[in-house]
Each structure stands twice: as C-alpha cells, then as structure tokens.
PDB file of C-alpha atoms in Angstrom:
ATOM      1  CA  UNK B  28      96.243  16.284 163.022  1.00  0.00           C
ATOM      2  CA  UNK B  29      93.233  17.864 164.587  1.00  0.00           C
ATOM      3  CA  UNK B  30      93.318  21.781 165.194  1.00  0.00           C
ATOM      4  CA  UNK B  31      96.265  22.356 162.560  1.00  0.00           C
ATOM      5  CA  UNK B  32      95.375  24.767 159.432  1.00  0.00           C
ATOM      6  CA  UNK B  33      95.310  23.765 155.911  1.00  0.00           C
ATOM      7  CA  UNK B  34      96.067  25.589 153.070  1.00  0.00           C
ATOM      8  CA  UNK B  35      92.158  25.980 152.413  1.00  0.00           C
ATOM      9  CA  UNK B  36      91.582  27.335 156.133  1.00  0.00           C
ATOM     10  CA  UNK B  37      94.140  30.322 155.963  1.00  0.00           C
ATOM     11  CA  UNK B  38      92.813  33.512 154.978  1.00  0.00           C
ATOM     12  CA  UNK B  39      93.388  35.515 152.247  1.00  0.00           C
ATOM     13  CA  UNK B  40      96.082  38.286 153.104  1.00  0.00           C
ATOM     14  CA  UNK B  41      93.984  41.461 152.912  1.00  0.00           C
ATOM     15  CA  UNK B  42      95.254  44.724 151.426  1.00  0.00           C
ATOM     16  CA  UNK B  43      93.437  46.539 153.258  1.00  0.00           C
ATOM     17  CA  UNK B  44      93.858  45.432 156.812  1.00  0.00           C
ATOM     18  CA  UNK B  45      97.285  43.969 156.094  1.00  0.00           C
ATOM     19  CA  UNK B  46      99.516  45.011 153.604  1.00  0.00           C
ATOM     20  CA  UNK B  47      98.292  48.585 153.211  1.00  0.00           C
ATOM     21  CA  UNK B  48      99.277  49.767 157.193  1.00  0.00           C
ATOM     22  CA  UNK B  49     102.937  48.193 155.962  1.00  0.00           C
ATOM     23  CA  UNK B  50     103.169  50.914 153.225  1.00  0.00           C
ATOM     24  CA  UNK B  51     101.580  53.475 155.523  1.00  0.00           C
ATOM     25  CA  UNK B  52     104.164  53.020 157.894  1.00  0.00           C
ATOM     26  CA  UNK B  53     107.422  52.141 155.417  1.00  0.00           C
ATOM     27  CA  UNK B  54     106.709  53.357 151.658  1.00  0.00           C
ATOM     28  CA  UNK B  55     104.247  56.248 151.169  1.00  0.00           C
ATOM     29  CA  UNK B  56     106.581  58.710 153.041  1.00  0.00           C
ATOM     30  CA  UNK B  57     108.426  58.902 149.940  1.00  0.00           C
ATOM     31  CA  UNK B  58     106.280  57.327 147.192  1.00  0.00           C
ATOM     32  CA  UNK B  59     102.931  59.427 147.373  1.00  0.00           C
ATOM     33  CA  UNK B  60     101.702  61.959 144.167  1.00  0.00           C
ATOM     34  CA  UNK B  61     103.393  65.205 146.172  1.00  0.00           C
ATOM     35  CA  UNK B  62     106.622  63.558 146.573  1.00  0.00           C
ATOM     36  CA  UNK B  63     106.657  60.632 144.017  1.00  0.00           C
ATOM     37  CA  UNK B  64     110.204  58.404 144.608  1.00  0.00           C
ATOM     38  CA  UNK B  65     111.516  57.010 142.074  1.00  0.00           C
ATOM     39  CA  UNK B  66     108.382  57.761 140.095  1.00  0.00           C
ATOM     40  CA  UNK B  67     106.519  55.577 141.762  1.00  0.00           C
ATOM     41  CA  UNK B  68     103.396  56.626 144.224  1.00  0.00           C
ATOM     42  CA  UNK B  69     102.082  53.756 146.724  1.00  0.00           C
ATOM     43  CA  UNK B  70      98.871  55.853 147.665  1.00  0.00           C
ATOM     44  CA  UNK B  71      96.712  54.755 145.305  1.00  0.00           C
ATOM     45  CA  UNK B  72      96.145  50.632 145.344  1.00  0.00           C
ATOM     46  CA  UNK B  73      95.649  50.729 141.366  1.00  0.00           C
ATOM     47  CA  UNK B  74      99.046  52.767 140.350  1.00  0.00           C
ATOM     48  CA  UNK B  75     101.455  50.488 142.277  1.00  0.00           C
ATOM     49  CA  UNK B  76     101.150  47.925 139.889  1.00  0.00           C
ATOM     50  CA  UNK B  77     103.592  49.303 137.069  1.00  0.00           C
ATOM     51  CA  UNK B  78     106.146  50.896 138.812  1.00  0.00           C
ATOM     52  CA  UNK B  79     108.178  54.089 138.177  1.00  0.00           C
ATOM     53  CA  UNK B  80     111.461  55.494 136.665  1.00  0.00           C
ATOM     54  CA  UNK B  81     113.011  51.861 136.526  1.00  0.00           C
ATOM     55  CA  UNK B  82     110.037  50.585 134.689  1.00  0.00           C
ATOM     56  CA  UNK B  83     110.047  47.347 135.906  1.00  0.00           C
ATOM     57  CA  UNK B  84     106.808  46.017 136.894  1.00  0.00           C
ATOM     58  CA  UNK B  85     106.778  46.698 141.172  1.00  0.00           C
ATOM     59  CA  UNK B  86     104.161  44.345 141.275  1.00  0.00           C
ATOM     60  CA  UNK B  87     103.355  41.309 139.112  1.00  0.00           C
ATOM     61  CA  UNK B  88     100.271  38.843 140.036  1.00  0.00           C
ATOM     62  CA  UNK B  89     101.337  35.427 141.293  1.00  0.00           C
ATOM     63  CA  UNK B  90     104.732  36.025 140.661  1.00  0.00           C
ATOM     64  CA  UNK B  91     106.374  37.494 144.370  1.00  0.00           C
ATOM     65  CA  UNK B  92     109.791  36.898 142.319  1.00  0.00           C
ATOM     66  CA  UNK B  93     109.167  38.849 139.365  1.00  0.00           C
ATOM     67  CA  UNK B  94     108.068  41.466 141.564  1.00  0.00           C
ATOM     68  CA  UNK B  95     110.627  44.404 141.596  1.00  0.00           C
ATOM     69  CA  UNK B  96     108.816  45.446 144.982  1.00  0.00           C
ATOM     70  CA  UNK B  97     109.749  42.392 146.315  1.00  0.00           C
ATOM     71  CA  UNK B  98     113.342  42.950 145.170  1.00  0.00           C
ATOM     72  CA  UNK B  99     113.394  46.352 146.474  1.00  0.00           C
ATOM     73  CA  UNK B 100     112.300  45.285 150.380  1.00  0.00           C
ATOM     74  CA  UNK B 101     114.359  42.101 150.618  1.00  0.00           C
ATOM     75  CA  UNK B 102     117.614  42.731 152.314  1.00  0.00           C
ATOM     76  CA  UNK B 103     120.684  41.491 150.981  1.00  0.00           C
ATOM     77  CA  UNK B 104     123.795  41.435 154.158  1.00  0.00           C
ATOM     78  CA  UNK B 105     121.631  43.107 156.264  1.00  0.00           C
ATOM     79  CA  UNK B 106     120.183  45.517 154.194  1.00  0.00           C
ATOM     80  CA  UNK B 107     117.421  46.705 151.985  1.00  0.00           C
ATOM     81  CA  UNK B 108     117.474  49.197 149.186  1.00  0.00           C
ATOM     82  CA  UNK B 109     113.819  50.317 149.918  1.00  0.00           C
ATOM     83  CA  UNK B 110     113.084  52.231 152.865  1.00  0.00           C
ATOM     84  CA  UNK B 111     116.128  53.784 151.740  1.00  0.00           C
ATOM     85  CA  UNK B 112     118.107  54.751 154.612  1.00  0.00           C
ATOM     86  CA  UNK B 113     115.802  53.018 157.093  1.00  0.00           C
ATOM     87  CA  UNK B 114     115.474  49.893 158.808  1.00  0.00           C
ATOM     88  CA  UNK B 115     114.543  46.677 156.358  1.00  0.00           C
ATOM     89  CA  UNK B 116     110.985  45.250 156.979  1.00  0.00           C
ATOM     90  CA  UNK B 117     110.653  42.683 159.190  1.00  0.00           C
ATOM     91  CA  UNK B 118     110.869  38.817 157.693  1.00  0.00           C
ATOM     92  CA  UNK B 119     106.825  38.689 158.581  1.00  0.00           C
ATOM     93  CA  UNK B 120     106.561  41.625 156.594  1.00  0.00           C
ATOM     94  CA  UNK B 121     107.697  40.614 153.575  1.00  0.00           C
ATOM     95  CA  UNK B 122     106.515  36.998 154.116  1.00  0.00           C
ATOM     96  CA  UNK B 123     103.176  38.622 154.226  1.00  0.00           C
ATOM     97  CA  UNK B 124     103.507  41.000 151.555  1.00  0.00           C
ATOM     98  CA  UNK B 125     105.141  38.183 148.813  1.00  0.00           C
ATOM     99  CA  UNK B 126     102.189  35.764 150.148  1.00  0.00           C
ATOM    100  CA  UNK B 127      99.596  38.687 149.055  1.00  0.00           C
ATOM    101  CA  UNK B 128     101.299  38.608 145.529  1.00  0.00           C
ATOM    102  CA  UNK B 129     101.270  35.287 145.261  1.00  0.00           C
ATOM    103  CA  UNK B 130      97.766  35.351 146.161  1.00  0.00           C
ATOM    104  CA  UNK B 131      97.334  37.411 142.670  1.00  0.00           C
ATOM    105  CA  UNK B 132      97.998  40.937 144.516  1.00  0.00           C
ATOM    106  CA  UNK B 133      94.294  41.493 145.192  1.00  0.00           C
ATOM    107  CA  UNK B 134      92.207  44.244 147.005  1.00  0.00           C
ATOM    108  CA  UNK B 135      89.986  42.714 149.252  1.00  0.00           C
ATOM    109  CA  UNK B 136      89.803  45.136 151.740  1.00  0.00           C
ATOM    110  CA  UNK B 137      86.394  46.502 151.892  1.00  0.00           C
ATOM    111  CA  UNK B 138      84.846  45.624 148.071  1.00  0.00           C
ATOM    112  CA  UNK B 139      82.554  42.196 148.443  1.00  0.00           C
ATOM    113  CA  UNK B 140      84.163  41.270 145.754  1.00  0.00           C
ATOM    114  CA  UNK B 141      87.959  41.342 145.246  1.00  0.00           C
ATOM    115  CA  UNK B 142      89.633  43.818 142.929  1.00  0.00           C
ATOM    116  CA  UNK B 143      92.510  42.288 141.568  1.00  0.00           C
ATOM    117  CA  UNK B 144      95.534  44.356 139.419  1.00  0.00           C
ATOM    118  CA  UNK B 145      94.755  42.011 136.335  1.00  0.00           C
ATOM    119  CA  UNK B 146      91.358  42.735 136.313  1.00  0.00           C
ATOM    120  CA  UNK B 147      91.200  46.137 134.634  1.00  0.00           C
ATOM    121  CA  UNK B 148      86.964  46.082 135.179  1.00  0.00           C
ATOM    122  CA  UNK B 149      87.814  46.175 138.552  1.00  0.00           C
ATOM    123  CA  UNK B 150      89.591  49.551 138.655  1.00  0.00           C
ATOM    124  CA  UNK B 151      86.563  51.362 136.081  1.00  0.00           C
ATOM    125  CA  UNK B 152      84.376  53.337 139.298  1.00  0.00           C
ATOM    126  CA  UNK B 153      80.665  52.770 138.706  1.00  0.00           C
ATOM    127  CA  UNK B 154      77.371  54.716 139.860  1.00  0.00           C
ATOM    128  CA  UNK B 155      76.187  54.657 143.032  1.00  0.00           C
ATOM    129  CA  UNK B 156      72.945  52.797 143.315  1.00  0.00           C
ATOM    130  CA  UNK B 157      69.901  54.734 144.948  1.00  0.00           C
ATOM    131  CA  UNK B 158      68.250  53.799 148.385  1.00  0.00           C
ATOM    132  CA  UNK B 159      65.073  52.738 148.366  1.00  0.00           C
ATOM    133  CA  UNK B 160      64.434  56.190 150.511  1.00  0.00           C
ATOM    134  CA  UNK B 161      65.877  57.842 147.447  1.00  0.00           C
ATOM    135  CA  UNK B 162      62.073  57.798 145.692  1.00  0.00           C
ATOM    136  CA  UNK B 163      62.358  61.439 144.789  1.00  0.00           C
ATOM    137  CA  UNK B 164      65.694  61.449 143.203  1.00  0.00           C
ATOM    138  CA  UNK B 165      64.473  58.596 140.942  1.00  0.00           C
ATOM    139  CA  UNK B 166      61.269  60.905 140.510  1.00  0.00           C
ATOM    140  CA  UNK B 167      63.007  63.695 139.571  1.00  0.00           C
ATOM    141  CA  UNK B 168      65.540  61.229 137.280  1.00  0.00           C
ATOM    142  CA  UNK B 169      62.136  60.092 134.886  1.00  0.00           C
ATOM    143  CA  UNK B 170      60.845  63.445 134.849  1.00  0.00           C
ATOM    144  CA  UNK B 171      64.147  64.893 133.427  1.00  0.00           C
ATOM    145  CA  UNK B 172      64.410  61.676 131.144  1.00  0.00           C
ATOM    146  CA  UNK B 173      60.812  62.263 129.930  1.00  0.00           C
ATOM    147  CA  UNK B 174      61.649  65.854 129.116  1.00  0.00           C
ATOM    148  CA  UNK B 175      64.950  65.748 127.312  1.00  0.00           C
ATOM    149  CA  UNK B 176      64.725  66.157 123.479  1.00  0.00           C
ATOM    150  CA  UNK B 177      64.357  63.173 121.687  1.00  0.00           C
ATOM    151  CA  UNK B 178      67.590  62.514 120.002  1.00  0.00           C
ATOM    152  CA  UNK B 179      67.222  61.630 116.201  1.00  0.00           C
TER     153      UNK B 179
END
C-alpha cells in the first residue's frame, strides 16, 4: 500500500544521534576509563566492541544474539543484569540498539562515510587536510621539505 515504509526506506539507526544518548543516559555512569565496570568502558565508540573482564565479545556485527551487550540489557522476569540496580531499558531501546547491530554496529554519526567495528581502517585517525586559506602553512611545509637533509 501507498505511504507504508519498506525495508529500503527506513533509515539506518545512527550511533550517534541514536544509540549513543542510550549509553549516555544508562551505561557510561559505570563503564567510562575513570570508573571502568566490569572492565569494560562505553565512552569511546571503538573499545566497546570486545568487551571486558568476561571477555565475551559485547558487541558482534550482524549478530544482535551473539552480542553479550544484548544479553546484558535484555530483561529476563522483569529484570536486567545491566544497569545494574536500575530500571531495564525500554523494549524500543533495545529494539533499537539490536537493530543497530544487526545493521553491522556502525558509526554513522557525523563521518560521510560509516565507520564500522569490522573495519579496522576505519578506527586508524588520519591528517587533517589544509584549507585552501591555509597557503602559508603549505608554504612553510615545501620550504621545510626543501631544506631537510637528504636522506641516503
């Protein structure tokens, strides 16, 4: 029928806009580098991938089952083990957060091009590129090229 979605017209769950503000709010209390639960720190998008102390993978690509963050957040009778000694996230919010793995776990937040946890390129940081205002910094770049010793 007219005006439903497909699968090809939903978006892409976002870490950024999405799933991060979940962790914010529930998880990085308690799993951050100062105060690292379990082992396991939340803060930074590319160490959430293998877990801590248990050392099961928290997050595996496509795979919201084999995901021990998944396992963690679901609530069994009511409750959850993770946020320990809090309320369970809502259904939505795991919904959304096993939909994100499924989607292969990616950071799409503000990169034009998505950073996924299988793609270790992604997480190597590269140079930032010069302005075109920037004509004196590449200047001063040739001129201290042109003057280093010649390596032999």
């Amino acid at each position: 029928p007219k005006g439903e979605a497909t699968p090809a017209a939903v978006e892409a769950v976002s870490y950024d806009k999405q799933i991060r503000p979940i962790f914010q709010a529930h998880c990085q209390g308690c799993h951050q580098p100062a105060k690292p639960g379990g082992g396991y720190v939340m803060t930074a998008f590319d160490r959430m991938l293998a877990g801590g102390k248990s050392k099961a993978a928290a997050i595996v690509p496509r795979e919201p089952a084999e995901s021990f963050l998944v396992d963690q957040i679901t609530p069994d009778g009511g409750e959850a083990e993770m946020p320990r000694g809090e309320k369970p996230l809502s259904e939505p919010e795991i919904d959304l957060i096993k939909r994100w793995i499924a989607e292969g776990a990616a950071d799409r937040g503000t990169a034009a091009e998505p950073k996924a946890f299988a793609d270790s390129a992604a997480m190597t940081p590269t140079a930032p590129s010069l302005k075109p205002n920037d004509a004196c910094h590449r200047v001063r770049l040739v001129a201290r090229a042109m003057m280093a010793p010649a390596s032999m």
